[in-house]
Tab-separated table of C-alpha atoms in Angstrom:
chain	number	residue	atom	x	y	z
A	959	MET	CA	-34.259	-11.209	-21.273
A	960	SER	CA	-35.375	-14.448	-19.660
A	961	SER	CA	-35.089	-16.408	-22.905
A	962	THR	CA	-31.528	-15.241	-23.502
A	963	LEU	CA	-30.649	-16.000	-19.900
A	964	MET	CA	-32.064	-19.504	-20.221
A	965	LYS	CA	-30.137	-20.008	-23.440
A	966	CYS	CA	-26.934	-18.832	-21.775
A	967	LEU	CA	-27.416	-21.063	-18.757
A	968	SER	CA	-28.145	-24.119	-20.843
A	969	LEU	CA	-25.092	-23.380	-22.979
A	970	ALA	CA	-22.962	-23.041	-19.886
A	971	ASN	CA	-24.266	-26.338	-18.537
A	972	THR	CA	-23.585	-28.215	-21.729
A	973	LEU	CA	-20.117	-26.793	-21.943
A	974	ARG	CA	-19.345	-27.641	-18.362
A	975	THR	CA	-20.558	-31.209	-18.613
A	976	ALA	CA	-19.317	-32.054	-22.048
A	977	THR	CA	-15.689	-32.963	-22.361
A	978	LEU	CA	-13.440	-31.330	-24.862
A	979	ARG	CA	-13.303	-34.585	-26.772
A	980	SER	CA	-16.984	-34.552	-27.570
A	981	LEU	CA	-16.800	-30.900	-28.521
A	982	LEU	CA	-13.809	-31.392	-30.736
A	983	THR	CA	-14.884	-34.593	-32.386
A	984	SER	CA	-18.439	-33.515	-33.043
A	985	GLN	CA	-19.369	-31.822	-36.284
A	986	GLN	CA	-19.088	-28.399	-34.670
A	987	LYS	CA	-16.031	-26.265	-34.979
A	988	PRO	CA	-13.456	-26.696	-32.206
A	989	THR	CA	-14.380	-24.653	-29.174
A	990	LEU	CA	-12.461	-23.293	-26.274
A	991	ALA	CA	-14.456	-24.571	-23.327
A	992	PRO	CA	-13.482	-22.504	-20.248
A	993	TRP	CA	-13.453	-19.315	-22.261
A	994	GLY	CA	-17.087	-19.609	-23.051
A	995	ALA	CA	-18.219	-21.805	-20.214
A	996	VAL	CA	-17.973	-19.462	-17.274
A	997	VAL	CA	-18.910	-16.327	-19.059
A	998	PRO	CA	-22.378	-16.590	-20.558
A	999	ALA	CA	-23.989	-17.416	-17.214
A	1000	LEU	CA	-22.352	-14.400	-15.594
A	1001	ALA	CA	-22.998	-11.851	-18.284
A	1002	SER	CA	-26.583	-12.290	-19.290
A	1003	HIS	CA	-27.218	-8.839	-20.664
A	1004	VAL	CA	-25.721	-5.654	-22.087
A	1005	GLN	CA	-22.068	-6.688	-21.719
A	1006	ALA	CA	-20.210	-7.782	-24.778
A	1007	VAL	CA	-19.442	-11.439	-24.502
A	1008	SER	CA	-16.679	-12.913	-26.559
A	1009	GLY	CA	-18.591	-16.185	-26.086
A	1010	ILE	CA	-17.193	-19.247	-27.724
A	1011	HIS	CA	-14.235	-18.760	-29.958
A	1012	THR	CA	-14.654	-20.775	-33.057
A	1013	SER	CA	-12.068	-21.309	-35.699
A	1014	ALA	CA	-13.564	-22.222	-39.014
A	1015	ALA	CA	-11.356	-23.053	-41.933
A	1016	SER	CA	-13.408	-20.809	-44.191
A	1017	LEU	CA	-12.635	-17.647	-42.219
A	1018	GLY	CA	-9.075	-17.502	-43.502
A	1019	LEU	CA	-7.401	-14.230	-42.681
A	1020	MET	CA	-10.410	-12.953	-40.731
A	1021	GLU	CA	-9.340	-15.370	-37.986
A	1022	PHE	CA	-6.770	-12.741	-37.096
A	1023	PHE	CA	-9.616	-10.488	-35.956
A	1024	ASP	CA	-12.050	-10.754	-33.104
A	1025	ASP	CA	-15.740	-11.315	-33.602
A	1026	PRO	CA	-17.079	-8.237	-35.513
A	1027	LYS	CA	-19.781	-7.877	-32.841
A	1028	VAL	CA	-17.223	-6.867	-30.196
A	1029	TRP	CA	-15.066	-4.605	-32.375
A	1030	SER	CA	-16.407	-1.384	-30.927
A	1031	GLU	CA	-17.076	-2.613	-27.396
A	1032	ASN	CA	-15.291	-1.207	-24.366
A	1033	GLU	CA	-15.398	-4.443	-22.436
A	1034	VAL	CA	-15.163	-8.030	-23.606
A	1035	LYS	CA	-15.887	-10.619	-20.951
A	1036	VAL	CA	-14.144	-13.957	-21.121
A	1037	GLY	CA	-13.585	-16.878	-18.780
A	1038	ARG	CA	-10.449	-17.914	-16.960
A	1039	ALA	CA	-7.307	-19.645	-18.170
A	1040	TRP	CA	-6.932	-23.425	-18.412
A	1041	LYS	CA	-5.645	-25.006	-15.235
A	1042	PRO	CA	-3.013	-27.780	-15.288
A	1043	ASP	CA	-5.410	-30.227	-13.650
A	1044	GLU	CA	-7.957	-29.724	-16.406
A	1045	LEU	CA	-5.294	-30.303	-19.017
A	1046	ARG	CA	-3.951	-33.456	-17.364
A	1047	ILE	CA	-7.163	-35.346	-18.113
A	1048	LYS	CA	-6.981	-34.558	-21.831
A	1049	SER	CA	-5.431	-36.852	-24.382
A	1050	ASN	CA	-2.345	-35.888	-26.377
A	1051	LYS	CA	-4.426	-35.276	-29.465
A	1052	GLU	CA	-6.763	-32.937	-27.629
A	1053	LEU	CA	-3.841	-31.019	-26.160
A	1054	HIS	CA	-2.364	-30.697	-29.627
A	1055	GLN	CA	-5.618	-29.308	-30.955
A	1056	LEU	CA	-6.002	-26.976	-27.991
A	1057	TRP	CA	-2.489	-25.627	-28.541
A	1058	TYR	CA	-3.448	-24.435	-32.017
A	1059	ILE	CA	-6.679	-22.907	-30.714
A	1060	LEU	CA	-4.693	-20.987	-28.107
A	1061	LEU	CA	-2.098	-19.994	-30.700
A	1062	LYS	CA	-4.793	-18.562	-32.955
A	1063	GLU	CA	-6.406	-16.805	-30.010
A	1064	ARG	CA	-3.100	-15.209	-29.063
A	1065	ASN	CA	-2.451	-14.067	-32.643
A	1066	MET	CA	-5.933	-12.597	-32.773
A	1067	LEU	CA	-5.448	-10.704	-29.505
A	1068	LEU	CA	-2.028	-9.407	-30.561
A	1069	THR	CA	-3.470	-8.207	-33.878
A	1070	MET	CA	-6.330	-6.434	-32.130
A	1071	GLU	CA	-3.984	-4.863	-29.599
A	1072	HIS	CA	-1.667	-3.623	-32.347
A	1073	GLU	CA	-4.526	-2.089	-34.291
A	1074	CYS	CA	-5.980	-0.471	-31.149
A	1075	ASN	CA	-2.615	1.072	-30.315
A	1076	ASP	CA	-2.239	2.323	-33.881
A	1077	LYS	CA	-5.658	3.970	-33.842
A	1078	MET	CA	-5.161	5.414	-30.336
A	1079	GLU	CA	-8.050	3.376	-28.977
A	1080	VAL	CA	-8.276	1.450	-25.729
A	1081	PHE	CA	-7.748	-2.285	-26.160
A	1082	PRO	CA	-10.578	-3.894	-24.176
A	1083	ASN	CA	-9.555	-6.375	-21.476
A	1084	PRO	CA	-5.841	-6.789	-22.172
A	1085	GLU	CA	-5.686	-9.494	-19.485
A	1086	ARG	CA	-7.008	-11.867	-22.149
A	1087	ILE	CA	-3.474	-12.086	-23.533
A	1088	ASP	CA	-2.153	-13.071	-20.100
A	1089	LYS	CA	-4.848	-15.709	-19.763
A	1090	VAL	CA	-3.856	-17.273	-23.077
A	1091	LYS	CA	-0.206	-17.117	-22.040
A	1092	ILE	CA	-0.929	-18.864	-18.740
A	1093	SER	CA	-2.955	-21.521	-20.544
A	1094	MET	CA	-0.120	-22.145	-22.995
A	1095	GLU	CA	2.426	-22.376	-20.197
A	1096	ASN	CA	0.230	-24.851	-18.336
A	1097	LEU	CA	-0.243	-26.906	-21.468
A	1098	GLU	CA	3.506	-27.065	-22.027
A	1099	THR	CA	4.034	-28.137	-18.433
A	1100	VAL	CA	1.597	-30.995	-18.892
A	1101	VAL	CA	3.206	-32.101	-22.155
A	1102	ARG	CA	6.589	-31.935	-20.464
A	1103	GLU	CA	5.388	-34.096	-17.580
A	1104	ARG	CA	4.196	-36.728	-20.026
A	1105	ASN	CA	7.400	-36.524	-22.001
A	1106	LYS	CA	9.449	-37.028	-18.846
A	1107	ALA	CA	7.352	-39.975	-17.740
A	1108	TYR	CA	7.663	-41.607	-21.155
A	1109	HIS	CA	11.437	-41.127	-21.280
A	1110	LEU	CA	11.887	-42.428	-17.744
A	1111	LEU	CA	9.886	-45.511	-18.583
A	1112	GLU	CA	11.647	-46.207	-21.865
A	1113	THR	CA	15.215	-45.106	-21.223
A	1114	GLY	CA	15.549	-44.483	-17.486
A	1115	GLU	CA	16.465	-40.839	-18.136
A	1116	THR	CA	14.249	-37.770	-17.994
A	1117	GLY	CA	14.932	-36.748	-21.587
A	1118	GLU	CA	15.360	-33.150	-20.450
A	1119	ARG	CA	18.160	-31.030	-21.796
A	1120	PRO	CA	21.265	-31.918	-19.731
A	1121	GLN	CA	22.538	-29.147	-17.448
A	1122	ARG	CA	25.402	-28.834	-15.033
A	1123	LEU	CA	26.842	-26.225	-12.670
A	1124	VAL	CA	29.931	-24.489	-14.046
A	1125	HIS	CA	31.891	-21.366	-13.110
A	1126	ASN	CA	31.935	-18.418	-15.460
A	1127	CYS	CA	34.833	-16.010	-15.936
A	1128	PHE	CA	33.790	-14.018	-12.841
A	1129	GLY	CA	33.948	-17.111	-10.664
A	1130	LEU	CA	30.166	-17.235	-10.284
A	1131	ARG	CA	28.323	-20.481	-10.722
A	1132	TYR	CA	25.572	-20.896	-13.306
A	1133	MET	CA	23.691	-23.721	-15.002
A	1134	TYR	CA	25.330	-24.613	-18.314
A	1135	LYS	CA	22.909	-26.111	-20.787
A	1136	SER	CA	24.649	-28.692	-22.948
A	1137	CYS	CA	24.002	-28.714	-26.651
A	1138	GLU	CA	24.840	-30.996	-29.543
A	1139	HIS	CA	27.923	-30.376	-31.654
A	1140	VAL	CA	28.932	-31.672	-35.056
A	1141	LEU	CA	32.491	-32.344	-33.885
A	1142	PRO	CA	33.387	-34.634	-30.973
A	1143	PRO	CA	34.687	-32.704	-27.910
A	1144	PHE	CA	38.388	-33.553	-28.306
A	1145	MET	CA	38.419	-32.220	-31.894
A	1146	ASN	CA	36.414	-29.087	-31.196
A	1147	ILE	CA	39.193	-26.641	-30.364
A	1148	LYS	CA	36.887	-23.615	-30.376
A	1149	TRP	CA	34.572	-25.235	-27.852
A	1150	ILE	CA	37.483	-26.337	-25.630
A	1151	LYS	CA	38.814	-22.761	-25.643
A	1152	SER	CA	35.381	-21.343	-24.882
A	1153	ARG	CA	34.985	-23.711	-21.936
A	1154	ASN	CA	38.471	-23.066	-20.584
A	1155	VAL	CA	37.597	-20.160	-18.328
A	1156	GLY	CA	39.932	-19.761	-15.425
A	1157	PHE	CA	39.090	-17.151	-12.869
A	1158	GLY	CA	42.379	-16.441	-11.263
A	1159	GLY	CA	43.667	-12.887	-11.373
A	1160	ARG	CA	43.667	-10.083	-8.866
A	1161	ALA	CA	40.609	-8.291	-10.239
A	1162	VAL	CA	38.410	-11.379	-10.047
A	1163	ARG	CA	39.647	-12.207	-6.538
A	1164	LYS	CA	38.870	-8.683	-5.385
A	1165	PHE	CA	35.454	-8.808	-7.044
A	1166	LEU	CA	34.621	-12.146	-5.421
A	1167	LEU	CA	35.755	-10.892	-2.010
A	1168	GLN	CA	33.564	-7.830	-2.225
A	1169	TYR	CA	30.662	-9.725	-3.747
A	1170	ARG	CA	30.712	-12.246	-0.923
A	1171	GLU	CA	31.006	-9.431	1.611
A	1172	LYS	CA	27.926	-7.872	0.106
A	1173	LEU	CA	25.996	-11.142	0.348
A	1174	TYR	CA	27.170	-11.616	3.941
A	1175	ASN	CA	26.174	-8.071	4.895
A	1176	GLU	CA	22.709	-8.566	3.512
A	1177	LYS	CA	22.322	-11.700	5.594
A	1178	ARG	CA	23.761	-10.069	8.714
A	1179	LYS	CA	21.542	-7.013	8.410
A	1180	ALA	CA	18.441	-9.126	7.937
A	1181	LYS	CA	19.367	-11.087	11.059
A	1182	ASN	CA	19.919	-7.932	13.115
A	1183	ARG	CA	16.698	-6.442	11.873
A	1184	SER	CA	14.613	-9.398	12.989
A	1185	ARG	CA	16.465	-9.484	16.319
A	1186	ASN	CA	15.699	-5.810	16.954
A	1187	GLU	CA	12.116	-6.305	15.918
A	1188	VAL	CA	11.676	-9.083	18.453
A	1189	MET	CA	13.240	-6.956	21.199
A	1190	MET	CA	10.946	-4.020	20.418
A	1191	ILE	CA	7.905	-6.295	20.471
A	1192	LEU	CA	8.985	-7.668	23.859
A	1193	ARG	CA	9.614	-4.176	25.214
A	1194	ARG	CA	6.179	-2.872	24.212
A	1195	ASN	CA	4.270	-6.039	25.125
A	1196	PRO	CA	5.926	-7.805	28.068
A	1197	ASP	CA	3.261	-10.542	28.081
A	1198	PHE	CA	3.495	-11.343	24.397
A	1199	ASP	CA	2.838	-14.948	23.372
A	1200	LEU	CA	6.349	-16.369	22.951
A	1201	GLU	CA	5.149	-19.297	20.853
A	1202	VAL	CA	3.853	-16.894	18.196
A	1203	LEU	CA	7.175	-15.046	18.232
A	1204	ARG	CA	9.114	-18.291	17.879
A	1205	ARG	CA	6.994	-19.276	14.920
A	1206	GLN	CA	7.313	-15.837	13.320
A	1207	PHE	CA	11.079	-15.541	13.840
A	1208	PRO	CA	12.541	-19.043	13.803
A	1209	GLN	CA	16.109	-17.701	13.419
A	1210	VAL	CA	16.026	-15.612	16.609
A	1211	ASN	CA	16.947	-16.987	20.030
A	1212	ILE	CA	14.003	-15.555	21.970
A	1213	ASP	CA	14.905	-16.933	25.409
A	1214	LYS	CA	18.251	-15.182	25.232
A	1215	LEU	CA	16.707	-11.910	24.061
A	1216	ARG	CA	14.231	-11.788	26.954
A	1217	ASN	CA	17.070	-11.025	29.382
A	1218	GLU	CA	18.464	-8.252	27.172
A	1219	ASP	CA	18.374	-4.713	28.516
A	1220	LYS	CA	16.806	-3.456	25.287
A	1221	ALA	CA	13.891	-5.865	25.608
A	1222	ARG	CA	12.911	-4.470	29.024
A	1223	GLY	CA	10.187	-1.806	29.109
A	1224	HIS	CA	10.362	1.574	30.877
A	1225	TYR	CA	8.983	0.328	34.139
A	1226	VAL	CA	10.377	-0.812	37.458
A	1227	PRO	CA	10.657	-4.586	37.362
A	1228	LYS	CA	8.591	-6.372	39.972
A	1229	ILE	CA	10.952	-8.223	42.252
A	1230	GLY	CA	9.909	-11.247	44.195
A	1231	VAL	CA	6.471	-11.627	42.659
B	1430	MET	CA	12.115	-28.516	-22.324
B	1431	SER	CA	12.566	-31.467	-24.563
B	1432	THR	CA	9.849	-30.298	-26.914
B	1433	ARG	CA	11.769	-27.055	-27.417
B	1434	TRP	CA	15.192	-28.701	-27.606
B	1435	TYR	CA	15.830	-29.816	-31.130
B	1436	PRO	CA	18.576	-32.277	-32.085
B	1437	ILE	CA	21.241	-30.940	-34.430
B	1438	TYR	CA	20.251	-31.459	-38.056
B	1439	GLN	CA	22.637	-33.291	-40.300
B	1440	ARG	CA	22.056	-34.199	-43.934
B	1441	GLY	CA	20.226	-37.463	-44.282
B	1442	ASN	CA	18.530	-37.237	-40.904
B	1443	PRO	CA	14.747	-37.241	-40.809
B	1444	GLN	CA	13.161	-33.818	-41.130
B	1445	LEU	CA	12.708	-31.961	-37.844
B	1446	ARG	CA	9.082	-31.519	-36.832
B	1447	VAL	CA	7.635	-28.795	-34.653
B	1448	PHE	CA	4.739	-30.120	-32.603
B	1449	LEU	CA	3.932	-27.098	-30.463
B	1450	PRO	CA	5.085	-24.032	-32.404
B	1451	ASN	CA	5.281	-20.901	-30.288
B	1452	PHE	CA	5.735	-18.375	-33.076
B	1453	TRP	CA	3.393	-15.419	-32.998
B	1454	MET	CA	2.019	-13.547	-35.962
B	1455	LYS	CA	0.157	-10.250	-36.164
B	1456	LEU	CA	-1.819	-9.030	-39.139
B	1457	VAL	CA	-0.983	-5.333	-39.373
B	1458	ARG	CA	-2.304	-2.476	-41.424
B	1459	PRO	CA	0.109	-1.802	-44.308
B	1460	THR	CA	1.863	1.565	-44.116
B	1461	GLU	CA	2.141	1.855	-47.902
B	1462	GLU	CA	-0.565	0.970	-50.369
B	1463	GLN	CA	-0.311	-2.653	-51.445
B	1464	PRO	CA	-1.979	-4.743	-54.173
B	1465	PRO	CA	-5.189	-6.397	-52.925
B	1466	ASN	CA	-3.575	-9.846	-52.741
B	1467	VAL	CA	-0.641	-8.742	-50.540
B	1468	VAL	CA	-1.034	-8.945	-46.760
B	1469	THR	CA	1.388	-7.479	-44.218
B	1470	PHE	CA	2.274	-9.410	-41.072
B	1471	ALA	CA	4.459	-8.674	-38.074
B	1472	VAL	CA	5.995	-11.987	-37.019
B	1473	SER	CA	8.446	-13.434	-34.507
B	1474	THR	CA	11.953	-12.384	-35.506
B	1475	GLU	CA	13.218	-15.957	-35.560
B	1476	MET	CA	10.693	-17.027	-38.236
B	1477	THR	CA	11.993	-17.700	-41.741
B	1478	LYS	CA	10.122	-17.241	-45.011
B	1479	HIS	CA	9.416	-20.974	-45.088
B	1480	ASP	CA	8.075	-20.801	-41.535
B	1481	VAL	CA	5.701	-17.977	-42.460
B	1482	LYS	CA	4.479	-19.861	-45.522
B	1483	ASN	CA	3.961	-23.114	-43.639
B	1484	TYR	CA	2.325	-21.340	-40.678
B	1485	LEU	CA	-0.273	-19.659	-42.879
B	1486	GLU	CA	-0.898	-22.665	-45.094
B	1487	LYS	CA	-1.076	-25.314	-42.384
B	1488	ILE	CA	-2.691	-23.458	-39.486
B	1489	TYR	CA	-4.811	-20.799	-41.185
B	1490	LYS	CA	-5.403	-22.605	-44.508
B	1491	VAL	CA	-4.505	-19.470	-46.443
B	1492	PRO	CA	-2.959	-20.052	-49.891
B	1493	VAL	CA	0.466	-18.412	-50.158
B	1494	VAL	CA	2.414	-17.724	-53.340
B	1495	GLU	CA	5.396	-15.774	-52.067
B	1496	VAL	CA	6.755	-14.370	-48.827
B	1497	ARG	CA	9.185	-11.470	-48.553
B	1498	THR	CA	10.528	-10.381	-45.186
B	1499	ARG	CA	12.490	-7.568	-43.644
B	1500	ILE	CA	13.467	-6.757	-40.099
B	1501	ALA	CA	12.175	-3.418	-38.851
B	1502	LEU	CA	14.380	-1.675	-36.296
B	1503	GLY	CA	12.618	-0.901	-33.017
B	1504	ASP	CA	12.199	2.765	-32.102
B	1505	THR	CA	14.760	4.296	-29.771
B	1506	LYS	CA	13.621	6.933	-27.341
B	1507	ARG	CA	15.516	9.141	-24.948
B	1508	ASP	CA	13.998	9.575	-21.507
B	1509	GLN	CA	12.992	13.197	-20.959
B	1510	THR	CA	14.044	13.376	-17.301
B	1511	TYR	CA	17.059	11.122	-16.925
B	1512	GLY	CA	18.344	10.990	-20.485
B	1513	TYR	CA	18.798	7.237	-20.778
B	1514	ILE	CA	17.835	5.558	-24.022
B	1515	THR	CA	15.231	2.834	-24.378
B	1516	LYS	CA	14.689	0.745	-27.472
B	1517	ASN	CA	11.681	-1.240	-28.578
B	1518	ASP	CA	12.215	-4.777	-29.839
B	1519	ASP	CA	13.019	-5.352	-33.487
B	1520	VAL	CA	10.242	-7.037	-35.376
B	1521	LYS	CA	10.156	-9.020	-38.601
B	1522	ILE	CA	7.700	-7.751	-41.190
B	1523	ALA	CA	6.470	-10.308	-43.721
B	1524	TYR	CA	4.762	-9.327	-46.956
B	1525	VAL	CA	2.710	-12.317	-48.000
B	1526	THR	CA	1.463	-12.589	-51.567
B	1527	MET	CA	-1.654	-14.650	-52.090
B	1528	PRO	CA	-2.892	-15.916	-55.496
B	1529	LYS	CA	-4.309	-13.267	-57.845
B	1530	THR	CA	-7.839	-14.472	-57.239
B	1531	GLU	CA	-7.629	-13.704	-53.515
B	1532	ALA	CA	-8.138	-10.237	-52.073
B	1533	PHE	CA	-7.890	-8.891	-48.567
B	1534	LYS	CA	-8.779	-5.463	-47.290
B	1535	PHE	CA	-7.857	-4.509	-43.744
B	1536	PRO	CA	-11.201	-3.925	-41.985
B	1537	ASP	CA	-12.066	-0.721	-40.167
B	1538	LEU	CA	-12.510	-1.944	-36.596
B	1539	PHE	CA	-13.763	1.297	-35.094
B	1540	GLU	CA	-16.502	2.171	-37.563
B	1541	LYS	CA	-19.234	1.914	-34.937
B	1542	LYS	CA	-17.133	3.338	-32.106
B	1543	ALA	CA	-18.847	6.777	-32.159
B	1544	GLU	CA	-22.287	5.187	-32.114
B	1545	GLN	CA	-21.315	2.992	-29.189
B	1546	LEU	CA	-19.803	5.935	-27.335
B	1547	GLU	CA	-23.026	7.885	-27.734
B	1548	LYS	CA	-25.005	4.969	-26.361
B	1549	ASP	CA	-22.675	4.643	-23.389
B	1550	GLU	CA	-22.897	8.356	-22.668
B	1551	LYS	CA	-26.676	8.213	-22.786
B	1552	SER	CA	-26.792	5.378	-20.264
B	1553	MET	CA	-24.316	7.255	-18.065
B	1554	ASP	CA	-26.513	10.383	-18.243
B	1555	ASP	CA	-29.553	8.270	-17.354
B	1556	SER	CA	-27.869	6.855	-14.287
B	1557	LYS	CA	-26.664	10.324	-13.270
B	1558	GLU	CA	-30.215	11.609	-13.623
B	1559	GLY	CA	-31.487	8.721	-11.498
B	1560	PHE	CA	-28.969	9.481	-8.780
B	1561	ARG	CA	-29.910	13.153	-8.850
B	1562	LYS	CA	-33.581	12.205	-8.379
B	1563	PHE	CA	-32.635	9.952	-5.490
B	1564	LEU	CA	-30.719	12.787	-3.819
B	1565	GLU	CA	-33.603	15.163	-4.391
B	1566	ARG	CA	-36.022	12.754	-2.772
B	1567	ASN	CA	-33.757	12.122	0.204
B	1568	LYS	CA	-32.902	15.755	0.833
B	1569	LYS	CA	-34.973	15.930	4.006
B	1570	ARG	CA	-34.025	12.452	5.253
B	1571	PRO	CA	-30.319	11.938	4.594
B	1572	GLY	CA	-28.824	8.461	4.850
B	1573	THR	CA	-32.016	6.621	3.962
B	1574	PRO	CA	-31.367	3.620	1.700
B	1575	GLY	CA	-32.745	3.566	-1.833
B	1576	TRP	CA	-35.197	0.750	-1.184
B	1577	PHE	CA	-36.858	2.556	1.731
B	1578	SER	CA	-39.731	4.239	-0.122
B	1579	ILE	CA	-41.647	3.411	-3.281
């Protein structure tokens, strides 16, 4: 047991210290550092460890399946997802490589999940899919940040897809994402017609009136609720710390509420004390 | 995002490149018997035959001869209590033909499941037995922690 533990710990140390660059550029197959790094030290025995996910070119279609060692396990322990801060220190090339590792990992997990569902078996640790998803989202965020910075430097614009607020046929505002067209705007009759949405009409006016009433009522009720809550607190605890109340309910005028009849407890007020 | 926002393609423009593809692909067990060099995949619905071919050749280094696809309709199901209908997503099924020399057989993932289950049950029985012994020993002195006596 001790030898395996030592091996695991040393592996964890090397993975933690070594950067992805060294791992990727060395002769070894590309590895997914945090997935293996945290785990081996934690799970030193018994538990199935989906250790380091390697992706060799020779595996071919078997890359769609998990390690055969963990096929029949009930629990597969893995590490956490990649954090944005860890990804920010990687180069573009490394991020590009990591994207494909994550993509393969996700395909593998989806395949395993599908097969497990088909065979009426329990898919071990389904949160692995979420972890890959979070990692991929974080990676995209980082790439997007870099893209924005580059565009701002070169062109003075963010390079993001242009958006603007427009009204739809119900008179509600939404973000319209612009897209490229083959025809210029003045020639594109179909587009002009599709954009020409007026929202006059009795039905729309009635809808908007009631919709706004609904929004207003929600706001009003929330306000009343917090006001009543404050009064009940003051009634039950006359010596309540007002600063805490003010911080908790910034919208409520506490000084005014203190003189309310509802905020007074069921006791005879002390006069002249 | 700008990496997901592609410019409109017009003839003569440079070829569009995908740097961070977000297509998914599942290798699924074929429902009907297939030749050994045909593999069945469930893929993102927006993938084309060319996408499937390029995906497998470039990312997985699997030689591909031909790809045929169809879109499988998701199952609809009526709720037993309230009667509303739910529908699963449609999914594209791709039948990928590899060269004649290649062969792929879908592996049996749960071959050793029974063995493993037996092992798990045995360890569970062992721990149950241990707990029973502990209770037996502590019958006359309830609440004593396990480390108290030898």
